[in-house]
PDB file of C-alpha atoms in Angstrom:
ATOM      1  CA  MET A 601     -16.113  20.634  11.401  1.00  0.00           C
ATOM      2  CA  THR A 602     -17.961  17.336  11.469  1.00  0.00           C
ATOM      3  CA  THR A 603     -16.412  14.067  12.582  1.00  0.00           C
ATOM      4  CA  SER A 604     -16.347  12.909   8.962  1.00  0.00           C
ATOM      5  CA  LYS A 605     -14.417  15.956   7.815  1.00  0.00           C
ATOM      6  CA  THR A 606     -12.003  15.729  10.746  1.00  0.00           C
ATOM      7  CA  ILE A 607     -11.179  12.083  10.047  1.00  0.00           C
ATOM      8  CA  ALA A 608     -10.964  12.765   6.298  1.00  0.00           C
ATOM      9  CA  ALA A 609      -8.569  15.650   7.024  1.00  0.00           C
ATOM     10  CA  LEU A 610      -6.304  13.180   8.840  1.00  0.00           C
ATOM     11  CA  LEU A 611      -6.702  10.145   6.569  1.00  0.00           C
ATOM     12  CA  GLY A 612      -6.540  11.950   3.238  1.00  0.00           C
ATOM     13  CA  PRO A 613      -3.116  13.597   3.541  1.00  0.00           C
ATOM     14  CA  THR A 614      -1.739  10.508   5.312  1.00  0.00           C
ATOM     15  CA  LEU A 615      -2.762   8.265   2.408  1.00  0.00           C
ATOM     16  CA  VAL A 616      -1.384  10.766  -0.126  1.00  0.00           C
ATOM     17  CA  ALA A 617       1.940  10.925   1.764  1.00  0.00           C
ATOM     18  CA  THR A 618       2.084   7.122   1.978  1.00  0.00           C
ATOM     19  CA  ALA A 619       1.359   6.770  -1.739  1.00  0.00           C
ATOM     20  CA  THR A 620       4.019   9.342  -2.563  1.00  0.00           C
ATOM     21  CA  MET A 621       6.555   7.518  -0.386  1.00  0.00           C
ATOM     22  CA  MET A 622       5.726   4.229  -2.097  1.00  0.00           C
ATOM     23  CA  LEU A 623       6.018   5.685  -5.601  1.00  0.00           C
ATOM     24  CA  VAL A 624       9.227   7.599  -4.908  1.00  0.00           C
ATOM     25  CA  ASN A 625      10.845   4.531  -3.287  1.00  0.00           C
ATOM     26  CA  LEU A 626       9.327   1.933  -5.599  1.00  0.00           C
ATOM     27  CA  ASP A 627      12.632   0.188  -6.271  1.00  0.00           C
ATOM     28  CA  SER A 628      13.459  -0.276  -2.593  1.00  0.00           C
ATOM     29  CA  MET A 629       9.959  -1.185  -1.368  1.00  0.00           C
ATOM     30  CA  PRO A 630      10.291  -4.977  -1.892  1.00  0.00           C
ATOM     31  CA  SER A 631      13.496  -5.044   0.164  1.00  0.00           C
ATOM     32  CA  LEU A 632      11.860  -2.905   2.870  1.00  0.00           C
ATOM     33  CA  ILE A 633       8.926  -5.305   3.052  1.00  0.00           C
ATOM     34  CA  GLU A 634      11.252  -8.292   3.140  1.00  0.00           C
ATOM     35  CA  GLU A 635      13.254  -6.681   5.959  1.00  0.00           C
ATOM     36  CA  LEU A 636      10.034  -6.060   7.906  1.00  0.00           C
ATOM     37  CA  SER A 637       9.066  -9.692   7.462  1.00  0.00           C
ATOM     38  CA  LYS A 638      12.181 -10.768   9.363  1.00  0.00           C
ATOM     39  CA  SER A 639      11.002  -9.065  12.544  1.00  0.00           C
ATOM     40  CA  PRO A 640       7.721 -10.400  13.956  1.00  0.00           C
ATOM     41  CA  MET A 641       7.775  -7.778  16.717  1.00  0.00           C
ATOM     42  CA  LEU A 642       7.732  -5.007  14.103  1.00  0.00           C
ATOM     43  CA  VAL A 643       4.760  -6.739  12.481  1.00  0.00           C
ATOM     44  CA  VAL A 644       2.979  -6.739  15.862  1.00  0.00           C
ATOM     45  CA  LEU A 645       3.761  -3.031  16.371  1.00  0.00           C
ATOM     46  CA  ALA A 646       2.509  -2.290  12.863  1.00  0.00           C
ATOM     47  CA  GLY A 647      -0.624  -4.194  13.836  1.00  0.00           C
ATOM     48  CA  TYR A 648      -1.185  -1.987  16.864  1.00  0.00           C
ATOM     49  CA  SER A 649      -0.623   1.132  14.771  1.00  0.00           C
ATOM     50  CA  ALA A 650      -3.305  -0.034  12.337  1.00  0.00           C
ATOM     51  CA  PHE A 651      -5.709  -1.498  14.916  1.00  0.00           C
ATOM     52  CA  VAL A 652      -6.019   1.528  17.225  1.00  0.00           C
ATOM     53  CA  PRO A 653      -6.926   4.126  14.567  1.00  0.00           C
ATOM     54  CA  GLY A 654      -9.200   1.592  12.872  1.00  0.00           C
ATOM     55  CA  LEU A 655     -11.006   0.951  16.149  1.00  0.00           C
ATOM     56  CA  ALA A 656     -11.329   4.690  16.777  1.00  0.00           C
ATOM     57  CA  ILE A 657     -12.787   5.292  13.316  1.00  0.00           C
ATOM     58  CA  VAL A 658     -15.261   2.418  13.649  1.00  0.00           C
ATOM     59  CA  TYR A 659     -16.289   3.511  17.157  1.00  0.00           C
ATOM     60  CA  PHE A 660     -16.682   7.232  16.474  1.00  0.00           C
ATOM     61  CA  HIS A 661     -17.625   7.117  12.805  1.00  0.00           C
ATOM     62  CA  ASN A 662     -19.768   4.126  11.884  1.00  0.00           C
ATOM     63  CA  ARG A 663     -21.651   5.921   9.091  1.00  0.00           C
ATOM     64  CA  TRP A 664     -22.799   4.174   5.941  1.00  0.00           C
ATOM     65  CA  THR A 665     -24.165   7.058   3.850  1.00  0.00           C
ATOM     66  CA  GLY A 666     -22.588   8.858   0.918  1.00  0.00           C
ATOM     67  CA  TRP A 667     -18.867   9.548   0.800  1.00  0.00           C
ATOM     68  CA  ARG A 668     -18.633   8.975   4.562  1.00  0.00           C
ATOM     69  CA  THR A 669     -18.949   5.242   3.843  1.00  0.00           C
ATOM     70  CA  LEU A 670     -15.390   5.347   2.494  1.00  0.00           C
ATOM     71  CA  ILE A 671     -14.084   6.494   5.887  1.00  0.00           C
ATOM     72  CA  THR A 672     -15.956   3.690   7.639  1.00  0.00           C
ATOM     73  CA  VAL A 673     -14.634   1.103   5.163  1.00  0.00           C
ATOM     74  CA  VAL A 674     -11.060   2.344   5.679  1.00  0.00           C
ATOM     75  CA  GLY A 675     -11.633   2.116   9.444  1.00  0.00           C
ATOM     76  CA  TRP A 676     -12.876  -1.471   9.238  1.00  0.00           C
ATOM     77  CA  PHE A 677     -10.029  -2.436   6.900  1.00  0.00           C
ATOM     78  CA  SER A 678      -7.468  -0.916   9.265  1.00  0.00           C
ATOM     79  CA  LEU A 679      -9.067  -2.653  12.246  1.00  0.00           C
ATOM     80  CA  VAL A 680      -9.060  -6.093  10.597  1.00  0.00           C
ATOM     81  CA  VAL A 681      -5.548  -5.792   9.136  1.00  0.00           C
ATOM     82  CA  GLY A 682      -4.215  -4.553  12.474  1.00  0.00           C
ATOM     83  CA  LEU A 683      -5.849  -7.419  14.355  1.00  0.00           C
ATOM     84  CA  LEU A 684      -4.467  -9.992  11.900  1.00  0.00           C
ATOM     85  CA  ARG A 685      -0.969  -8.559  12.242  1.00  0.00           C
ATOM     86  CA  MET A 686      -1.162  -8.637  16.037  1.00  0.00           C
ATOM     87  CA  VAL A 687      -2.585 -12.154  16.312  1.00  0.00           C
ATOM     88  CA  PHE A 688      -0.661 -13.816  13.458  1.00  0.00           C
ATOM     89  CA  PRO A 689       2.625 -11.885  13.032  1.00  0.00           C
ATOM     90  CA  MET A 690       4.548 -14.828  11.602  1.00  0.00           C
ATOM     91  CA  GLN A 691       1.768 -16.092   9.343  1.00  0.00           C
ATOM     92  CA  THR A 692       0.793 -12.740   7.803  1.00  0.00           C
ATOM     93  CA  ILE A 693       3.591 -10.480   6.642  1.00  0.00           C
ATOM     94  CA  ALA A 694       6.509 -12.772   7.404  1.00  0.00           C
ATOM     95  CA  ALA A 695       5.236 -15.741   5.434  1.00  0.00           C
ATOM     96  CA  MET A 696       3.644 -13.809   2.590  1.00  0.00           C
ATOM     97  CA  ALA A 697       6.444 -11.306   1.994  1.00  0.00           C
ATOM     98  CA  SER A 698       8.999 -13.909   1.059  1.00  0.00           C
ATOM     99  CA  ASN A 699       6.563 -15.525  -1.382  1.00  0.00           C
ATOM    100  CA  PHE A 700       5.329 -12.320  -2.995  1.00  0.00           C
ATOM    101  CA  SER A 701       8.508 -10.260  -2.986  1.00  0.00           C
ATOM    102  CA  PRO A 702       9.184 -10.640  -6.732  1.00  0.00           C
ATOM    103  CA  ALA A 703       5.529  -9.971  -7.594  1.00  0.00           C
ATOM    104  CA  MET A 704       5.415  -6.869  -5.384  1.00  0.00           C
ATOM    105  CA  THR A 705       7.026  -4.706  -8.044  1.00  0.00           C
ATOM    106  CA  GLY A 706       3.849  -4.981 -10.106  1.00  0.00           C
ATOM    107  CA  ILE A 707       1.367  -4.719  -7.234  1.00  0.00           C
ATOM    108  CA  LEU A 708       2.936  -1.810  -5.326  1.00  0.00           C
ATOM    109  CA  PRO A 709       2.232   0.863  -7.968  1.00  0.00           C
ATOM    110  CA  LEU A 710      -1.403  -0.268  -8.028  1.00  0.00           C
ATOM    111  CA  ILE A 711      -1.660  -0.068  -4.220  1.00  0.00           C
ATOM    112  CA  ALA A 712       0.022   3.347  -4.249  1.00  0.00           C
ATOM    113  CA  THR A 713      -2.391   4.587  -6.922  1.00  0.00           C
ATOM    114  CA  ILE A 714      -5.383   3.395  -4.897  1.00  0.00           C
ATOM    115  CA  PHE A 715      -3.996   5.155  -1.810  1.00  0.00           C
ATOM    116  CA  LEU A 716      -3.428   8.299  -3.864  1.00  0.00           C
ATOM    117  CA  LEU A 717      -6.981   8.310  -5.247  1.00  0.00           C
ATOM    118  CA  ILE A 718      -8.642   7.618  -1.890  1.00  0.00           C
ATOM    119  CA  GLY A 719      -6.375  10.101  -0.108  1.00  0.00           C
ATOM    120  CA  GLY A 720      -6.963  12.794  -2.706  1.00  0.00           C
ATOM    121  CA  PHE A 721     -10.723  12.284  -2.566  1.00  0.00           C
ATOM    122  CA  LEU A 722     -10.801  12.376   1.248  1.00  0.00           C
ATOM    123  CA  SER A 723      -8.576  15.468   1.306  1.00  0.00           C
ATOM    124  CA  PHE A 724     -10.895  17.185  -1.163  1.00  0.00           C
ATOM    125  CA  LYS A 725     -13.950  16.288   0.942  1.00  0.00           C
ATOM    126  CA  ALA A 726     -12.227  17.373   4.155  1.00  0.00           C
ATOM    127  CA  TYR A 727     -11.346  20.831   2.932  1.00  0.00           C
ATOM    128  CA  ASP A 728     -14.373  21.364   0.670  1.00  0.00           C
ATOM    129  CA  ARG A 729     -16.858  24.019   1.754  1.00  0.00           C
ATOM    130  CA  GLU A 730     -20.003  21.985   2.168  1.00  0.00           C
TER     131      GLU A 730
END
């Protein structure tokens, strides 16, 4: 199995599971995000848990051809978001969550749908016989 397929096999189902969790718990997601915003240390830990896999993907899989580009883009996105959460825990989630909490009910289904589409595509590519 190539590096691309291995990473897709990990990312795809993870994104599908995350999207499913978001859609099933759509009503409670704004309060969960607001609760997270009250703890800067949790924001920092969330930053580390986004930064490390993002860095690993960018380091081991910096490919910009075909469908593999999607994995690299997800890696860069994870790296940048993780770094921002670690460096600016109070300014990122904490400040934005209180402002956007009412608007989140409209944005969260869109984010979940994007996760579901990307995760489904990566899962298909990971387990496809190529």
